[in-house]
PDB file of C-alpha atoms and ligand atoms in Angstrom:
ATOM      1  CA  MET A   1     -13.198  -8.757  -8.594  1.00 39.00           C
ATOM      2  CA  SER A   2     -11.047  -9.499 -11.646  1.00 39.00           C
ATOM      3  CA  LEU A   3      -8.809  -6.890 -13.180  1.00 44.00           C
ATOM      4  CA  GLU A   4     -10.918  -7.011 -16.340  1.00 41.00           C
ATOM      5  CA  ASN A   5     -14.041  -6.064 -14.403  1.00 44.00           C
ATOM      6  CA  ILE A   6     -12.209  -3.139 -12.920  1.00 46.00           C
ATOM      7  CA  LEU A   7     -10.678  -1.960 -16.154  1.00 46.00           C
ATOM      8  CA  GLY A   8     -13.720  -2.733 -18.323  1.00 46.00           C
ATOM      9  CA  SER A   9     -13.383  -2.786 -22.093  1.00 41.00           C
ATOM     10  CA  ASN A  10     -11.384   0.416 -22.208  1.00 46.00           C
ATOM     11  CA  GLN A  11      -7.838  -0.303 -21.000  1.00 47.00           C
ATOM     12  CA  LYS A  12      -6.728   3.332 -21.170  1.00 56.00           C
ATOM     13  CA  TYR A  13      -7.391   5.352 -18.081  1.00 65.00           C
ATOM     14  CA  ARG A  14      -7.819   9.041 -17.788  1.00 72.00           C
ATOM     15  CA  MET A  15      -6.537  10.456 -14.525  1.00 78.00           C
ATOM     16  CA  THR A  16      -9.853  11.711 -13.168  1.00 88.00           C
ATOM     17  CA  ASN A  17      -9.908  14.387 -10.504  1.00 91.00           C
ATOM     18  CA  GLN A  18     -11.079  11.904  -7.842  1.00 93.00           C
ATOM     19  CA  ARG A  19      -8.311   9.498  -8.740  1.00 95.00           C
ATOM     20  CA  GLN A  20      -5.732  12.300  -8.690  1.00 95.00           C
ATOM     21  CA  VAL A  21      -6.854  13.367  -5.202  1.00 96.00           C
ATOM     22  CA  ILE A  22      -6.711   9.777  -3.900  1.00 97.00           C
ATOM     23  CA  LEU A  23      -3.203   9.350  -5.320  1.00 96.00           C
ATOM     24  CA  GLU A  24      -2.004  12.655  -3.860  1.00 96.00           C
ATOM     25  CA  GLU A  25      -3.353  11.870  -0.408  1.00 96.00           C
ATOM     26  CA  ILE A  26      -1.752   8.407  -0.327  1.00 96.00           C
ATOM     27  CA  GLN A  27       1.575   9.887  -1.418  1.00 95.00           C
ATOM     28  CA  LYS A  28       1.358  12.504   1.330  1.00 95.00           C
ATOM     29  CA  VAL A  29       1.160  10.055   4.234  1.00 93.00           C
ATOM     30  CA  ASN A  30       3.554   7.355   5.366  1.00 88.00           C
ATOM     31  CA  THR A  31       0.964   5.418   7.365  1.00 90.00           C
ATOM     32  CA  HIS A  32       0.157   2.899   4.581  1.00 92.00           C
ATOM     33  CA  PRO A  33      -3.586   3.475   4.978  1.00 93.00           C
ATOM     34  CA  THR A  34      -6.325   0.901   4.515  1.00 92.00           C
ATOM     35  CA  ALA A  35      -9.125   1.644   2.023  1.00 93.00           C
ATOM     36  CA  ASP A  36     -11.345   2.862   4.883  1.00 93.00           C
ATOM     37  CA  GLU A  37      -8.617   5.216   6.070  1.00 95.00           C
ATOM     38  CA  VAL A  38      -8.065   6.539   2.538  1.00 96.00           C
ATOM     39  CA  TYR A  39     -11.801   7.201   2.355  1.00 97.00           C
ATOM     40  CA  GLU A  40     -11.704   9.214   5.604  1.00 96.00           C
ATOM     41  CA  ILE A  41      -8.736  11.284   4.380  1.00 97.00           C
ATOM     42  CA  VAL A  42     -10.083  11.898   0.876  1.00 97.00           C
ATOM     43  CA  ARG A  43     -13.524  12.898   2.140  1.00 97.00           C
ATOM     44  CA  ARG A  44     -12.032  16.101   3.544  1.00 96.00           C
ATOM     45  CA  ARG A  45     -11.335  17.238  -0.013  1.00 96.00           C
ATOM     46  CA  LEU A  46     -14.173  15.398  -1.778  1.00 95.00           C
ATOM     47  CA  PRO A  47     -17.105  15.279   0.665  1.00 95.00           C
ATOM     48  CA  ARG A  48     -19.411  13.562  -1.842  1.00 94.00           C
ATOM     49  CA  ILE A  49     -17.115  10.650  -2.725  1.00 95.00           C
ATOM     50  CA  SER A  50     -18.400   7.159  -1.872  1.00 95.00           C
ATOM     51  CA  LEU A  51     -16.455   4.331  -0.276  1.00 94.00           C
ATOM     52  CA  GLY A  52     -17.142   2.226  -3.391  1.00 94.00           C
ATOM     53  CA  THR A  53     -15.528   4.858  -5.604  1.00 94.00           C
ATOM     54  CA  VAL A  54     -12.486   4.918  -3.324  1.00 95.00           C
ATOM     55  CA  TYR A  55     -12.177   1.114  -3.478  1.00 93.00           C
ATOM     56  CA  ARG A  56     -12.508   1.100  -7.268  1.00 93.00           C
ATOM     57  CA  ASN A  57      -9.930   3.850  -7.728  1.00 95.00           C
ATOM     58  CA  LEU A  58      -7.470   2.148  -5.373  1.00 94.00           C
ATOM     59  CA  GLU A  59      -7.713  -0.992  -7.519  1.00 91.00           C
ATOM     60  CA  ILE A  60      -7.160   1.027 -10.694  1.00 92.00           C
ATOM     61  CA  LEU A  61      -4.226   2.974  -9.229  1.00 93.00           C
ATOM     62  CA  SER A  62      -2.516  -0.220  -8.132  1.00 89.00           C
ATOM     63  CA  ALA A  63      -3.275  -1.935 -11.475  1.00 88.00           C
ATOM     64  CA  CYS A  64      -1.552   1.050 -13.137  1.00 90.00           C
ATOM     65  CA  GLY A  65       1.443   0.714 -10.797  1.00 90.00           C
ATOM     66  CA  LEU A  66       0.936   4.150  -9.228  1.00 94.00           C
ATOM     67  CA  ILE A  67       0.486   2.745  -5.727  1.00 94.00           C
ATOM     68  CA  GLN A  68       1.211  -0.676  -4.308  1.00 89.00           C
ATOM     69  CA  LYS A  69      -0.854  -3.066  -2.276  1.00 88.00           C
ATOM     70  CA  ILE A  70       0.724  -4.444   0.863  1.00 84.00           C
ATOM     71  CA  GLY A  71      -0.719  -7.412   2.642  1.00 70.00           C
ATOM     72  CA  PRO A  72      -3.225  -8.474   3.634  1.00 60.00           C
ATOM     73  CA  ILE A  73      -1.266 -10.253   6.313  1.00 53.00           C
ATOM     74  CA  SER A  74      -3.638  -8.821   8.859  1.00 55.00           C
ATOM     75  CA  SER A  75      -7.287  -8.294   7.992  1.00 63.00           C
ATOM     76  CA  GLN A  76      -7.242  -5.249   5.724  1.00 75.00           C
ATOM     77  CA  MET A  77      -5.321  -4.431   2.550  1.00 84.00           C
ATOM     78  CA  ARG A  78      -3.117  -1.366   2.904  1.00 88.00           C
ATOM     79  CA  PHE A  79      -1.872   0.977   0.190  1.00 89.00           C
ATOM     80  CA  ASP A  80       1.487   2.664  -0.315  1.00 92.00           C
ATOM     81  CA  GLY A  81       2.309   5.777  -2.367  1.00 91.00           C
ATOM     82  CA  ILE A  82       5.907   4.590  -2.762  1.00 89.00           C
ATOM     83  CA  THR A  83       6.159   1.966  -5.502  1.00 87.00           C
ATOM     84  CA  LYS A  84       9.916   1.385  -5.596  1.00 88.00           C
ATOM     85  CA  ASN A  85      11.006  -1.619  -3.572  1.00 89.00           C
ATOM     86  CA  HIS A  86      11.349  -0.953   0.124  1.00 92.00           C
ATOM     87  CA  TYR A  87      10.798  -2.984   3.266  1.00 94.00           C
ATOM     88  CA  HIS A  88       8.169  -2.601   5.924  1.00 93.00           C
ATOM     89  CA  LEU A  89       7.871  -2.929   9.668  1.00 94.00           C
ATOM     90  CA  ARG A  90       4.517  -4.194  10.902  1.00 90.00           C
ATOM     91  CA  CYS A  91       3.336  -4.133  14.498  1.00 89.00           C
ATOM     92  CA  ILE A  92       1.730  -7.371  15.665  1.00 81.00           C
ATOM     93  CA  TYR A  93      -0.381  -5.515  18.253  1.00 83.00           C
ATOM     94  CA  CYS A  94      -1.803  -2.421  16.546  1.00 87.00           C
ATOM     95  CA  GLY A  95      -1.216  -3.479  12.923  1.00 85.00           C
ATOM     96  CA  SER A  96       0.522  -0.224  11.995  1.00 89.00           C
ATOM     97  CA  VAL A  97       2.942  -0.328   9.056  1.00 90.00           C
ATOM     98  CA  GLU A  98       6.052   1.814   8.644  1.00 93.00           C
ATOM     99  CA  ASP A  99       8.827   1.963   6.087  1.00 95.00           C
ATOM    100  CA  ALA A 100      11.902   0.109   7.325  1.00 95.00           C
ATOM    101  CA  PRO A 101      14.977   2.374   7.449  1.00 95.00           C
ATOM    102  CA  ILE A 102      17.235   0.057   5.421  1.00 94.00           C
ATOM    103  CA  ASP A 103      17.872  -0.335   1.678  1.00 92.00           C
ATOM    104  CA  PRO A 104      16.622  -3.396  -0.241  1.00 90.00           C
ATOM    105  CA  MET A 105      19.236  -6.135  -0.407  1.00 90.00           C
ATOM    106  CA  GLU A 106      20.193  -6.730  -4.038  1.00 86.00           C
ATOM    107  CA  ASN A 107      22.318  -9.732  -3.110  1.00 92.00           C
ATOM    108  CA  LEU A 108      19.170 -11.512  -1.925  1.00 92.00           C
ATOM    109  CA  GLU A 109      17.949 -11.622  -5.506  1.00 93.00           C
ATOM    110  CA  SER A 110      21.258 -12.804  -6.955  1.00 92.00           C
ATOM    111  CA  ALA A 111      21.334 -15.534  -4.291  1.00 94.00           C
ATOM    112  CA  ILE A 112      17.900 -16.869  -5.255  1.00 94.00           C
ATOM    113  CA  ARG A 113      18.701 -16.594  -8.993  1.00 94.00           C
ATOM    114  CA  GLU A 114      21.623 -18.966  -8.450  1.00 94.00           C
ATOM    115  CA  LYS A 115      19.491 -21.521  -6.631  1.00 94.00           C
ATOM    116  CA  SER A 116      16.188 -21.360  -8.500  1.00 94.00           C
ATOM    117  CA  ASP A 117      14.977 -21.714 -12.095  1.00 94.00           C
ATOM    118  CA  TYR A 118      12.528 -18.857 -11.591  1.00 92.00           C
ATOM    119  CA  THR A 119      12.965 -15.607 -13.446  1.00 94.00           C
ATOM    120  CA  ILE A 120      13.123 -13.338 -10.423  1.00 91.00           C
ATOM    121  CA  ILE A 121      11.571  -9.913 -10.932  1.00 87.00           C
ATOM    122  CA  GLY A 122      11.664  -8.676  -7.360  1.00 88.00           C
ATOM    123  CA  HIS A 123      11.118  -9.493  -3.722  1.00 90.00           C
ATOM    124  CA  LYS A 124       9.106  -8.264  -0.784  1.00 87.00           C
ATOM    125  CA  LEU A 125      10.167  -8.298   2.815  1.00 88.00           C
ATOM    126  CA  GLU A 126       8.304  -7.387   5.946  1.00 88.00           C
ATOM    127  CA  PHE A 127       9.622  -7.278   9.469  1.00 91.00           C
ATOM    128  CA  ILE A 128       7.134  -8.024  12.208  1.00 87.00           C
ATOM    129  CA  GLY A 129       7.482  -6.833  15.758  1.00 90.00           C
ATOM    130  CA  ILE A 130       6.180  -4.478  18.396  1.00 92.00           C
ATOM    131  CA  CYS A 131       6.097  -0.759  17.566  1.00 94.00           C
ATOM    132  CA  PRO A 132       7.524   1.805  20.024  1.00 96.00           C
ATOM    133  CA  LYS A 133       4.014   3.012  20.973  1.00 94.00           C
ATOM    134  CA  CYS A 134       2.785  -0.478  21.825  1.00 93.00           C
ATOM    135  CA  LYS A 135       6.013  -1.233  23.668  1.00 92.00           C
ATOM    136  CA  LYS A 136       5.485   1.864  25.771  1.00 92.00           C
ATOM    137  CA  ARG A 137       1.822   1.014  26.372  1.00 88.00           C
ATOM    138  CA  LYS A 138       2.823  -2.457  27.549  1.00 81.00           C
ATOM    139  CA  SER A 139       5.486  -1.237  29.928  1.00 83.00           C
ATOM    140  CA  ASP A 140       3.174   1.473  31.328  1.00 81.00           C
ATOM    141  CA  SER A 141       0.417  -0.992  32.219  1.00 70.00           C
TER     142      SER A 141
HETATM  143 ZN1   ZN B 201       1.833  -1.094  17.667  1.00 58.45          ZN
HETATM  144 ZN1   ZN B 202       6.049   1.757   2.463  1.00 58.45          ZN
END
């Protein structure tokens, strides 16, 4: 779906109640939920909401810069309530995503600026590995 289809002719968006609830719930968790997971969470507060509405609002929220899309490196797009640059840890077994406990490296961007003609506006970094839960599960079996 193109951004234009999502935004329609009217580029200005009101923060509807549904959209506000979706945003609040994503900001509350640090699990980087998929659209299906957001739907399950939001349904507790808005039992009548449809999965399609959740999908559409996630697209709008990320087009507005209020949430960010991560992935899809695995099968499903995940969403993050934190929009300032930070790194992620992703488990290769269960696919869970956590925030990495280190600050973004500014010198990475100055390094690439020196070597490339691109105008660099940012960078994304993801660590992949095995989460503590999966490590434990593997050593238990
Ligand atoms: Zn895992
Ligand atoms: Zn994050």
